[in-house]
Short mmCIF file of C-alpha atoms and ligand atoms in Angstrom, two decimals:
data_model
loop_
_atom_site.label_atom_id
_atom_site.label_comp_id
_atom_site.label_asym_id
_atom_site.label_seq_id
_atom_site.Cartn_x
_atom_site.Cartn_y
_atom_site.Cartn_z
CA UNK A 16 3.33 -11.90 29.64
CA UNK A 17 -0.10 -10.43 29.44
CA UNK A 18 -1.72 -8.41 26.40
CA UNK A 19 0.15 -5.51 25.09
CA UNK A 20 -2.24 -2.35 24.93
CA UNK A 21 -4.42 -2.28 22.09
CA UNK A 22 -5.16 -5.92 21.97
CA UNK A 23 -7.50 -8.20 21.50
CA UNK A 24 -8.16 -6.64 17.92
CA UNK A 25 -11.00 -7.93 16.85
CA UNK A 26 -11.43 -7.98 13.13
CA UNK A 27 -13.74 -5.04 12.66
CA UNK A 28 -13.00 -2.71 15.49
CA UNK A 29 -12.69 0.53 14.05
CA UNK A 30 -8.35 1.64 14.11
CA UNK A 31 -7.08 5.28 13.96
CA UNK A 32 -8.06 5.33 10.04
CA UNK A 33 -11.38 4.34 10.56
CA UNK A 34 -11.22 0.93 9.26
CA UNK A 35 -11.33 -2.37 10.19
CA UNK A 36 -8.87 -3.47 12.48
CA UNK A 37 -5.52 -3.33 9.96
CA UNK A 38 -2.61 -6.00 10.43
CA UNK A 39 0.94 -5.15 9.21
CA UNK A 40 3.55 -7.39 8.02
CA UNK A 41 7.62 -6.69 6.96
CA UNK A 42 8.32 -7.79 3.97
CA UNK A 43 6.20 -8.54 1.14
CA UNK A 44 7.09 -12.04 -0.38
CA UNK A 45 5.94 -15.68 -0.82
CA UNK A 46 5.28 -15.68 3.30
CA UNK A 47 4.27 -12.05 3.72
CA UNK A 48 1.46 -12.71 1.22
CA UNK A 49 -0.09 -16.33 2.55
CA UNK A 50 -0.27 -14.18 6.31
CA UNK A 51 -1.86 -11.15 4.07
CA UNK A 52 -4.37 -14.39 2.69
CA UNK A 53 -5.13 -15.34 6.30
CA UNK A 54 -5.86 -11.98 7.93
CA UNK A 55 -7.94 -10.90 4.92
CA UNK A 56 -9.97 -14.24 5.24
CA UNK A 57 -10.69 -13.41 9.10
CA UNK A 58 -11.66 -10.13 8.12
CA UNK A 59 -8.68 -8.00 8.61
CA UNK A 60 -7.28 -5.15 6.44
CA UNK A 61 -3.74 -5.74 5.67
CA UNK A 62 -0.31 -3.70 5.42
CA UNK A 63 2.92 -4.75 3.82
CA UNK A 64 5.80 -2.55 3.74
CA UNK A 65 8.17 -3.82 1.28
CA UNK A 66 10.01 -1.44 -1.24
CA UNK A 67 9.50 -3.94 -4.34
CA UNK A 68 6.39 -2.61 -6.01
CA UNK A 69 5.39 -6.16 -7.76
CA UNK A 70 6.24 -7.70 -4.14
CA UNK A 71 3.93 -11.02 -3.88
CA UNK A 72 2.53 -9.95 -1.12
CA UNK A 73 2.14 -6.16 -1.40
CA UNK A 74 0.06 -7.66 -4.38
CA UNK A 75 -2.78 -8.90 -2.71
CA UNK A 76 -2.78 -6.78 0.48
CA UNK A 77 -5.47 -3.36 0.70
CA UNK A 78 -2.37 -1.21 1.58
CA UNK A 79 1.21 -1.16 0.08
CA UNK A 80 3.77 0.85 1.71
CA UNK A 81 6.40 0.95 -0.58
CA UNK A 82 9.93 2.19 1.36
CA UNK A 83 13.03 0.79 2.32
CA UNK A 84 12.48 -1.22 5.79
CA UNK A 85 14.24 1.37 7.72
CA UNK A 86 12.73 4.52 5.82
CA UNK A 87 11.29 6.48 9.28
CA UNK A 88 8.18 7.73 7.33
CA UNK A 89 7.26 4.53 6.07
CA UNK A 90 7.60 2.96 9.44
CA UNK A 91 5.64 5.81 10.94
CA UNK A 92 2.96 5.07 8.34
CA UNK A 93 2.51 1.09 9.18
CA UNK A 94 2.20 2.14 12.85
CA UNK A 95 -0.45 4.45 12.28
CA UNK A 96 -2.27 1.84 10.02
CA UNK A 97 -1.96 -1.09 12.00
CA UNK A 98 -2.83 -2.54 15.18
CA UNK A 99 -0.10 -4.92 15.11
CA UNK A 100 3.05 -5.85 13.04
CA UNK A 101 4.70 -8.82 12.17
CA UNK A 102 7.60 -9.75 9.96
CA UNK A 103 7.89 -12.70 7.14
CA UNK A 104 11.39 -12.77 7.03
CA UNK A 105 14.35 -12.40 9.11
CA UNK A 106 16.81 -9.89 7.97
CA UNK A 107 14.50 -6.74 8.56
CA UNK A 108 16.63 -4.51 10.64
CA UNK A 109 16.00 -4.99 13.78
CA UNK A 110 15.96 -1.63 14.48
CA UNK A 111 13.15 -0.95 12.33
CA UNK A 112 10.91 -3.45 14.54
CA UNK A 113 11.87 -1.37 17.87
CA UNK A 114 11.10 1.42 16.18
CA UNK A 115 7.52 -0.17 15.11
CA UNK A 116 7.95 -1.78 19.00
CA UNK A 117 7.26 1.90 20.71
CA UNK A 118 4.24 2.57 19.00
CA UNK A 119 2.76 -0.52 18.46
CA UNK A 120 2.68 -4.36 19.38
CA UNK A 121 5.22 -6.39 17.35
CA UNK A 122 5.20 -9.90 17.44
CA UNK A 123 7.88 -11.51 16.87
CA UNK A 124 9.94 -8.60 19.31
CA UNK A 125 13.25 -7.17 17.66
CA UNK A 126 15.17 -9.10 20.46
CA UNK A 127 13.78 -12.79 18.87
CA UNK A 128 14.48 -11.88 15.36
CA UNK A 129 17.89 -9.86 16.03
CA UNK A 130 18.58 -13.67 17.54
CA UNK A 131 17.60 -15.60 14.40
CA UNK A 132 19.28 -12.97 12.34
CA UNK A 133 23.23 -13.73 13.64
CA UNK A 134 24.26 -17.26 13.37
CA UNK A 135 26.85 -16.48 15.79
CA UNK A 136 23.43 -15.16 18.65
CA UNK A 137 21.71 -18.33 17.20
CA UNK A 138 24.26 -20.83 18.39
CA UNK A 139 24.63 -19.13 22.11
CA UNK A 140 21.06 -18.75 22.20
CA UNK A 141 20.75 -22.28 21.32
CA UNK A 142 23.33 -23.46 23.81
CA UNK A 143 21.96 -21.15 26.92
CA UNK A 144 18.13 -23.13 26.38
CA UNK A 145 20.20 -25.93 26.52
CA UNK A 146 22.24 -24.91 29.54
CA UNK A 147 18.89 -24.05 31.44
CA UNK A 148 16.96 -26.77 30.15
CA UNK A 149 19.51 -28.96 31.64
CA UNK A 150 17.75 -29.47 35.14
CA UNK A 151 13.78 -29.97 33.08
CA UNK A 152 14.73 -33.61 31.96
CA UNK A 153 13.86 -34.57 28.41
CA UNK A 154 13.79 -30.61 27.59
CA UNK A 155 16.53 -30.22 25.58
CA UNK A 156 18.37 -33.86 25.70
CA UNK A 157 20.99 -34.75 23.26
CA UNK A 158 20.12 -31.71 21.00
CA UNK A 159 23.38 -30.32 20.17
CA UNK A 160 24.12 -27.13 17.85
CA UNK A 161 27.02 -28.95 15.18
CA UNK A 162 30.55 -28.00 16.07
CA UNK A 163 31.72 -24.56 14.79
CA UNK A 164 34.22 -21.51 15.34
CA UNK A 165 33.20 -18.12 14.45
CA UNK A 166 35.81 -15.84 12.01
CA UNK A 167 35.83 -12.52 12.94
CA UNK A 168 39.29 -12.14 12.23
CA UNK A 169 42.67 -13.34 10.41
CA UNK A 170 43.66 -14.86 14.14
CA UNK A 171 40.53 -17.33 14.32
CA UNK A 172 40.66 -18.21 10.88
CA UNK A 173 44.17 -19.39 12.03
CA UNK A 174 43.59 -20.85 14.96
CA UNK A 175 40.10 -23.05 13.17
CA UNK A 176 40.96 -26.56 14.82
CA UNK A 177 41.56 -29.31 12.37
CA UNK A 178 38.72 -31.49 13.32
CA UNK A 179 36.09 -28.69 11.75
CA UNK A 180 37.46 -29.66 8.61
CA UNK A 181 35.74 -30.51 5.75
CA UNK A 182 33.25 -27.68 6.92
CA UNK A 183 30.86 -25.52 5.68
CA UNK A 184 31.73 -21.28 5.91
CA UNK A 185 28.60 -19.36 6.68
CA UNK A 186 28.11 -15.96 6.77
CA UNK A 187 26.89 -15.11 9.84
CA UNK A 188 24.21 -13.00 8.73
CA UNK A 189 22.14 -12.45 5.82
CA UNK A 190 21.94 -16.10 4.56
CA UNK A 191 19.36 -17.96 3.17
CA UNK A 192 18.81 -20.84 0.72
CA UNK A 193 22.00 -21.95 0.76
CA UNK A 194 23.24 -18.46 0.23
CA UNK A 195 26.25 -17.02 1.67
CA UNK A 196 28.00 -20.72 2.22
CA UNK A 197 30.52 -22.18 0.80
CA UNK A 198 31.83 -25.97 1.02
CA UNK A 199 35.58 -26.15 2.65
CA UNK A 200 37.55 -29.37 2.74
CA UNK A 201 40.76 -27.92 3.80
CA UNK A 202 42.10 -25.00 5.79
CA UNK A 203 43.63 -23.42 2.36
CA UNK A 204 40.01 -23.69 0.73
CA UNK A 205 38.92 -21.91 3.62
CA UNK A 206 40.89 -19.29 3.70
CA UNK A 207 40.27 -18.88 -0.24
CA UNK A 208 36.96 -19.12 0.99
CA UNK A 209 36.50 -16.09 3.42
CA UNK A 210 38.51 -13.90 1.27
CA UNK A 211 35.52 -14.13 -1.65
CA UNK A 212 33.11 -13.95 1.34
CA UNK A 213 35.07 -10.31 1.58
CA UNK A 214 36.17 -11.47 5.15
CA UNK A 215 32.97 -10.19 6.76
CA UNK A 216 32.03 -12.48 10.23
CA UNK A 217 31.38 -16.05 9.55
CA UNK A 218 31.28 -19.20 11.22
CA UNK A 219 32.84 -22.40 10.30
CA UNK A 220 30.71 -25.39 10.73
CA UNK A 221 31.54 -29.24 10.76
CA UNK A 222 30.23 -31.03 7.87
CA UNK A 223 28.00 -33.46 9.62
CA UNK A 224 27.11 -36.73 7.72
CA UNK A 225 23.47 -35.74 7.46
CA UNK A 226 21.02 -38.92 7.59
CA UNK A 227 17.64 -36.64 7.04
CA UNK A 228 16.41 -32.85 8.03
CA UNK A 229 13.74 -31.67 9.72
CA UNK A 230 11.69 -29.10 11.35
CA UNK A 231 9.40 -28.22 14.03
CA UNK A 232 7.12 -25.39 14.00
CA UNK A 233 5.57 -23.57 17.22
CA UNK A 234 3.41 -20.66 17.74
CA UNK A 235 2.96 -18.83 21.20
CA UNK A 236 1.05 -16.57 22.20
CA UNK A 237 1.20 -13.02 24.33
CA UNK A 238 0.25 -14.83 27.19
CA UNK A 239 2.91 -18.11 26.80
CA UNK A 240 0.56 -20.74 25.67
CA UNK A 241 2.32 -22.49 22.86
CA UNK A 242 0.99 -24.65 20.11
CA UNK A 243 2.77 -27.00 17.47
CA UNK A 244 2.41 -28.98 14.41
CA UNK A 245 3.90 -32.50 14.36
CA UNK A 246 7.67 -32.08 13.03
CA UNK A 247 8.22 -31.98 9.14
CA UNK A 248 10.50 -34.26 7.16
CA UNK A 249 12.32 -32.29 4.93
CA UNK A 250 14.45 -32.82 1.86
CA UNK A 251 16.78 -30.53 0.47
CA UNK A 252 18.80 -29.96 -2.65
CA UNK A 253 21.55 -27.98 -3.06
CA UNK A 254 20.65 -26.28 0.02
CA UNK A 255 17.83 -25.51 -0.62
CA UNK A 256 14.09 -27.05 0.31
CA UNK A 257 12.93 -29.60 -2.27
CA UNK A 258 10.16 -31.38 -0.35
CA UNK A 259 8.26 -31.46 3.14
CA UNK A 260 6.56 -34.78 4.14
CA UNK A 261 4.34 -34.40 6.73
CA UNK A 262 2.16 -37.69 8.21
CA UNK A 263 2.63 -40.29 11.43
CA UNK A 264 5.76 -42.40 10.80
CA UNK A 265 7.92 -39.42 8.68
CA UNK A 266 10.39 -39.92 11.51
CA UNK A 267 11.20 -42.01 14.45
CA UNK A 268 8.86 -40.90 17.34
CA UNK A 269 11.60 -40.85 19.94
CA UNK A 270 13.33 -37.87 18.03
CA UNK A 271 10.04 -36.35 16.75
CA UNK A 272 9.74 -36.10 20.51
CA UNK A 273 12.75 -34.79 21.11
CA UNK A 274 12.69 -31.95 18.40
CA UNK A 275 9.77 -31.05 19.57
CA UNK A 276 10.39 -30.10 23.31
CA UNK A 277 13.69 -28.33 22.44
CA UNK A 278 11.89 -26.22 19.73
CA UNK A 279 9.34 -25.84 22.63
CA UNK A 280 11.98 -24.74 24.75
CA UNK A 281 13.59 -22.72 22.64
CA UNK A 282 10.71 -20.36 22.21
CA UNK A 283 10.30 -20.27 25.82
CA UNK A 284 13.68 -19.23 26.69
CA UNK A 285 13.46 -16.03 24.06
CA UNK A 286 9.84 -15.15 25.15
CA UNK A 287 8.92 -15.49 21.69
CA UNK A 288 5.69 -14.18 20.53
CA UNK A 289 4.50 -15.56 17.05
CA UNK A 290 5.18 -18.28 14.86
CA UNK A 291 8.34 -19.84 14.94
CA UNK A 292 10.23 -23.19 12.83
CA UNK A 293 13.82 -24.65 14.27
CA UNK A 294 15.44 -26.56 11.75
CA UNK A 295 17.46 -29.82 12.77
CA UNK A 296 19.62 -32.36 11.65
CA UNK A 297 19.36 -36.21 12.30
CA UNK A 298 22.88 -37.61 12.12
CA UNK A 299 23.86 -41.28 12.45
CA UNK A 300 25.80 -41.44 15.73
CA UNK A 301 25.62 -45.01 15.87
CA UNK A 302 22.43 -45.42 17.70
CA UNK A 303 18.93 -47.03 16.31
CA UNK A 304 17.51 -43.54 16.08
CA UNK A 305 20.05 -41.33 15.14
CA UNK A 306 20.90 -37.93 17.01
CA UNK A 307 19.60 -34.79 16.50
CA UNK A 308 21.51 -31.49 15.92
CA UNK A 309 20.13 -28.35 15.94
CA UNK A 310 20.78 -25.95 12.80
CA UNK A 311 18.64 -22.42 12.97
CA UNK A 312 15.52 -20.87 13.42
CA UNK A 313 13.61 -18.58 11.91
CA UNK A 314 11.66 -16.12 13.12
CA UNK A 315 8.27 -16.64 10.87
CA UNK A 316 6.26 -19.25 9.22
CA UNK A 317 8.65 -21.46 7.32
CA UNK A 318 8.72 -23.16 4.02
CA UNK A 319 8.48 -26.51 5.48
CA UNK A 320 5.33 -25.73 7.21
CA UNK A 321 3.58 -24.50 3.46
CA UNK A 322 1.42 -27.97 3.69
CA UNK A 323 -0.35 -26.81 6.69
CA UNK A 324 -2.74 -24.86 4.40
CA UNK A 325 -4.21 -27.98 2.95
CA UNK A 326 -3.45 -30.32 5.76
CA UNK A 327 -4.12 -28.70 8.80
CA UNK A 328 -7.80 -27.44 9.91
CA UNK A 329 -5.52 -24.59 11.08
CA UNK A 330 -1.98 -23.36 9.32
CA UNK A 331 1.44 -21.41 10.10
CA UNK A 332 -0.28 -18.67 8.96
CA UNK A 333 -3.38 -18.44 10.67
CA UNK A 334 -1.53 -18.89 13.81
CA UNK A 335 1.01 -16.17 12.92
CA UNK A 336 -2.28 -13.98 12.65
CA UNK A 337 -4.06 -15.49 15.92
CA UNK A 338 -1.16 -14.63 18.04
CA UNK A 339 0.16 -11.04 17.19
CA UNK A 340 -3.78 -10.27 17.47
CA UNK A 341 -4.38 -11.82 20.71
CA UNK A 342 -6.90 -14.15 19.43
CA UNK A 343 -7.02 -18.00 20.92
CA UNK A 344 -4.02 -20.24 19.73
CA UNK A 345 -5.97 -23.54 18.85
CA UNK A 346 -4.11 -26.64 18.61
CA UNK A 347 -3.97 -27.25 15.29
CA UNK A 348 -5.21 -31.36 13.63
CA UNK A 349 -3.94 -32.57 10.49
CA UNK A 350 -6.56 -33.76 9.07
CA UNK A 351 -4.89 -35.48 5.77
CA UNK A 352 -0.94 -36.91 5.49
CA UNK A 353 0.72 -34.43 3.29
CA UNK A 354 3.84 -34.27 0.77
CA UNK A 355 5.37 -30.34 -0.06
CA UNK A 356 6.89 -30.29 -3.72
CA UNK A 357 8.90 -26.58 -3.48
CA UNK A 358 8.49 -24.92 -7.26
CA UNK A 359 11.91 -23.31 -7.45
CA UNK A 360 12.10 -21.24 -11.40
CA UNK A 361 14.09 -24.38 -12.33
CA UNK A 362 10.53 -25.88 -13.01
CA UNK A 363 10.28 -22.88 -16.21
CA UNK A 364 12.84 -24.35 -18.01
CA UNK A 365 13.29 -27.25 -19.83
CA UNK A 366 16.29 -29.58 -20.18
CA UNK A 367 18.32 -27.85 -23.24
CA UNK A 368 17.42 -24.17 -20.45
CA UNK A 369 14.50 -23.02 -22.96
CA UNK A 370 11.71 -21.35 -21.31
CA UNK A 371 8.23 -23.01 -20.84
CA UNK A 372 5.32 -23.26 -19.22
CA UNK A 373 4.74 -25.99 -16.77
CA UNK A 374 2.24 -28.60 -17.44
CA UNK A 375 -0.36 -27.18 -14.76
CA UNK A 376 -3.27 -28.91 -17.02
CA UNK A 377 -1.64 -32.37 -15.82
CA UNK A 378 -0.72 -31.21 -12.43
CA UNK A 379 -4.24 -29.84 -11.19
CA UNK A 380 -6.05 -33.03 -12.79
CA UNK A 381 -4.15 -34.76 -10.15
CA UNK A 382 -7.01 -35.56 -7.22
CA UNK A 383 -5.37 -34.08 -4.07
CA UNK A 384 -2.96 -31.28 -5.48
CA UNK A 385 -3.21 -27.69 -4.58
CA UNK A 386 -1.16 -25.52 -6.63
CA UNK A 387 0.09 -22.61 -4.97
CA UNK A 388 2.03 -19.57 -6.89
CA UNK A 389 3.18 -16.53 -5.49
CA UNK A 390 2.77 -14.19 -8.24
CA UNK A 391 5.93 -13.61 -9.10
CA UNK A 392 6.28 -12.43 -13.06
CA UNK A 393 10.54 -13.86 -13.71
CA UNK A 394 11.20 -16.82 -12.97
CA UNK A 395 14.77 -17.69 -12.06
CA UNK A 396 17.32 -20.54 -11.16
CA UNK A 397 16.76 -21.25 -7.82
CA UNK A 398 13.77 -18.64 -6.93
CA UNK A 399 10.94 -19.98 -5.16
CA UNK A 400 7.99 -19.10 -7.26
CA UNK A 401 5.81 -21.37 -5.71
CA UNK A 402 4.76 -24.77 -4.02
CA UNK A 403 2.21 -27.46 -4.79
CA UNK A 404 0.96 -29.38 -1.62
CA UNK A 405 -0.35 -33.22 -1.81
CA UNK A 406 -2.67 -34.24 0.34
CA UNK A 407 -4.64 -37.60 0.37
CA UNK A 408 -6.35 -40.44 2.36
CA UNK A 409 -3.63 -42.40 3.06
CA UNK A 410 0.35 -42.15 3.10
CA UNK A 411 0.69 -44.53 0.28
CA UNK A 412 -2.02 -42.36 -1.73
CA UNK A 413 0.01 -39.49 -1.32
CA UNK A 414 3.55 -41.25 -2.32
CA UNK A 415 2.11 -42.29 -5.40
CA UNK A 416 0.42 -38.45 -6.50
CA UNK A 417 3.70 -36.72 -4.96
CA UNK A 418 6.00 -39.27 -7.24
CA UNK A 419 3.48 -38.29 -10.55
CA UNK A 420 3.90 -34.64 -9.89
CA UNK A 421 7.37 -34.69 -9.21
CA UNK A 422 7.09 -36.56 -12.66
CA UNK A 423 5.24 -33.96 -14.86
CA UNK A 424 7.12 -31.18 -13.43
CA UNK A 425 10.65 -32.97 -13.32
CA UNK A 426 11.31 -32.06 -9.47
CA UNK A 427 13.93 -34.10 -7.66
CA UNK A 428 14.00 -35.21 -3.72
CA UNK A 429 11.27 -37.68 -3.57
CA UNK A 430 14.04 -40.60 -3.39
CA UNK A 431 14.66 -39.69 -0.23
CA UNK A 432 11.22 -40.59 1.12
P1 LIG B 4 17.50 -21.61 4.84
O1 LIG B 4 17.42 -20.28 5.48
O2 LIG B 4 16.88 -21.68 3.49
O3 LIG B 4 17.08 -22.74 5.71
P2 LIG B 4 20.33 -21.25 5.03
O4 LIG B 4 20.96 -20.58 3.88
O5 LIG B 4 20.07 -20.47 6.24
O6 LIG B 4 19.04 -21.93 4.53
P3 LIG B 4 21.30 -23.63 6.40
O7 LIG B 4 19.96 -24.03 6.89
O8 LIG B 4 22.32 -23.34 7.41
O9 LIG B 4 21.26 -22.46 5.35
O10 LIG B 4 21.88 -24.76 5.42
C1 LIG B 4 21.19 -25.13 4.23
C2 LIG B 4 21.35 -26.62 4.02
O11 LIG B 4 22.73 -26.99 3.87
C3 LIG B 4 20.88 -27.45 5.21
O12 LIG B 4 19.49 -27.62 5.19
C4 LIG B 4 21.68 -28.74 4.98
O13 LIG B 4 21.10 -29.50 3.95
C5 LIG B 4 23.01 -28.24 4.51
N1 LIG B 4 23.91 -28.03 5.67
C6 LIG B 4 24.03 -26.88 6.39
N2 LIG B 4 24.91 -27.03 7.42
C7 LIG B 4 25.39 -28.28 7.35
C8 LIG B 4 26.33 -29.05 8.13
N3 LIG B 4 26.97 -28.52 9.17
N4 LIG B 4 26.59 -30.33 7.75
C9 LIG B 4 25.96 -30.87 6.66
N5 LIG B 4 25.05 -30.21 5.91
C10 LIG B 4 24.75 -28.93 6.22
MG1 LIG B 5 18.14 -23.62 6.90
#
């Protein structure tokens, strides 16, 4: 694939308004604003179109376009701003980005995100790299998606074979954090299950006996070069993201290998253009390792690739903005081992639910913590209002600061490390 028209866009070629070369982004939280942090810092103007007027990232960004994602004069606005568009998370319609497609370059393309948008997509998509990848040894090996049905309709539900059950019921689209799933053990539960889920398509997913998570992200470019980071450890709570540990040993190499070239491989098969994060399981299957199942993707940066900022001489983010804009993809070093504490609302609360403030005095004396916060005024159960990434000399160094911050704040998952 070569460069769309319009590109390179060098940060300070004059655009239709004028300007400085503008880059747009869909969406304007958490992610939408750290991309609107790294354009601005190579010299970019910024766009976010997101409808929310205190939006974290329409904050911080030089224009705000403030309409629904599929509003036609909003759409027609970015385009005439900006030189390029991306997207920061994965339920804008698709429809909107071929709209944004005809005028200008969009990177991730509708076709990637519609993928990452349907679980149901996800899984084929998932099993076709495999399929192909089948004759490139190594590719794709022993990376399986975990066994599922889809429910469309009262017949599947019926016809669900035992051996899914317990399972988990996902919707299969508009999920996220846990959202839209619910826990089955039994075929009654699950029919009690996709009645509240107002019988709209799910699928119904084998409740694997999970020995760790991670994730692996990649960013290619217009022209198919890929880059990666090293894959992240992750630890979740109640389905959602609790912690990322990121440094040499976090996993057995042999599957850090492994999740690797099938994330590789994934983005290849889609023709993806951006950043992108797979997700994975590691399952005890009996052997040393463990095997590795594949669970989604998402079509962005991703919250377990946050510690790049402070880590990395290059992050998700500044490679989300080097490849929509044509620029070089540089293989990014990590330059320091690194632990991601997630700052869900949870953290503005205390343990009888009263509101307070968190002890940032404590948390910023610690050497080696960068607090970030996304600007979001209410905190909430559950909401991501920020993270705070460790980083240190050594592994042990940054156990020990990660397991005092998790301390002063009260955040759980670092057992698991
Ligand atoms: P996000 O978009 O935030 O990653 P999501 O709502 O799309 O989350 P999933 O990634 O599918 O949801 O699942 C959230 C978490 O639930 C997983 O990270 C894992 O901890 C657990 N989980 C999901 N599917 C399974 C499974 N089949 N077996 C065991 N645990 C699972
Ligand atoms: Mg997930």
């Amino acid at each position: 694939m070569s460069l769309p028209e319009g590109l390179p866009m060098f940060p300070g070629t004059a655009s239709a308004t004028g300007q400085g070369a503008t880059l747009g982004v869909m969406g304007g939280g958490q992610l939408g604003r750290m991309f609107v942090h790294a354009a601005q810092r190579l010299g970019y103007f910024t766009a976010v179109l997101d409808p929310d007027p205190q939006s974290p990232a329409g904050q911080v960004s030089h224009h705000h376009i403030q309409t629904g994602y599929s509003d036609a004069a909003g759409l027609a606005q970015l385009a005439t701003l900006c030189g390029a568009v991306t997207t920061e998370f994965e339920n804008v319609p698709a429809d909107a980005l071929k709209a944004l497609a005809a005028r200008i370059p969009v990177a991730p393309g509708a076709a990637a995100v519609a993928i990452a948008q349907d679980r149901v997509q996800e899984k084929s998509h998932f099993t076709a790299t495999a399929d192909e990848a089948g004759s490139q040894p190594g590719a794709l090996a022993g990376v399986t998606c975990a066994p599922y049905a889809v429910i469309e309709t009262t017949a599947q539900l019926q016809a669900v074979p035992a051996q899914l059950l317990p399972g988990i019921l996902k919707t299969a689209r508009m999920g996220y954090d846990g959202k839209g799933q619910v826990r089955v053990k039994d075929a009654a539960a699950l029919a009690a299950a996709w009645a509240d889920l107002k019988q709209v398509p799910c699928v119904l997913e084998k409740m694997l006996p999970l020995k760790a998570e991670c994730s692996v992200i990649v960013a290619r470019g217009w022209d198919g070069q890929m880059v990666s980071f090293a894959p992240q450890f992750n630890v979740h709570v109640d389905g959602i993201l609790a912690v990322t540990a990121a440094y040499a040993g976090n996993m057995p190499p042999a599957l850090a290998e492994r999740a690797s070239a099938a994330t590789r491989a994934i983005a290849e098969h889609v023709g993806y253009v951006g950043v992108l994060c797979v997700e994975f399981f590691l399952i005890d299957d009996g052997s040393a390792d463990g095997a590795l199942v594949v669970n989604e993707m998402a079509p962005r940066p991703h919250n377990s690739g946050h510690y790049t900022i402070d880590a990395c001489d290059v992050s998700q983010f500044d490679l989300q903005v080097h490849a929509m804009a044509g620029l070089p993809l540089p293989q990014p070093r990590q330059h320091s081992p690194a632990i991601m504490l997630n700052l869900l609302g949870d953290v503005w609360f205390d343990a009888q639910g009263r509101a307070r403030t968190p002890d940032w005095q404590a948390v910023l004396a610690l050497p080696g913590a960068h607090l970030h916060l996304y600007g979001k005024t209410e905190a909430r159960r559950g909401r991501k209002m920020g993270h705070l990434n460790i980083t240190a000399a050594d592994v042990a160094t940054v156990k020990a600061t990660a397991r005092r911050a998790a301390q002063i704040l009260g955040l759980p998952g670092l057992e698991a490390l």
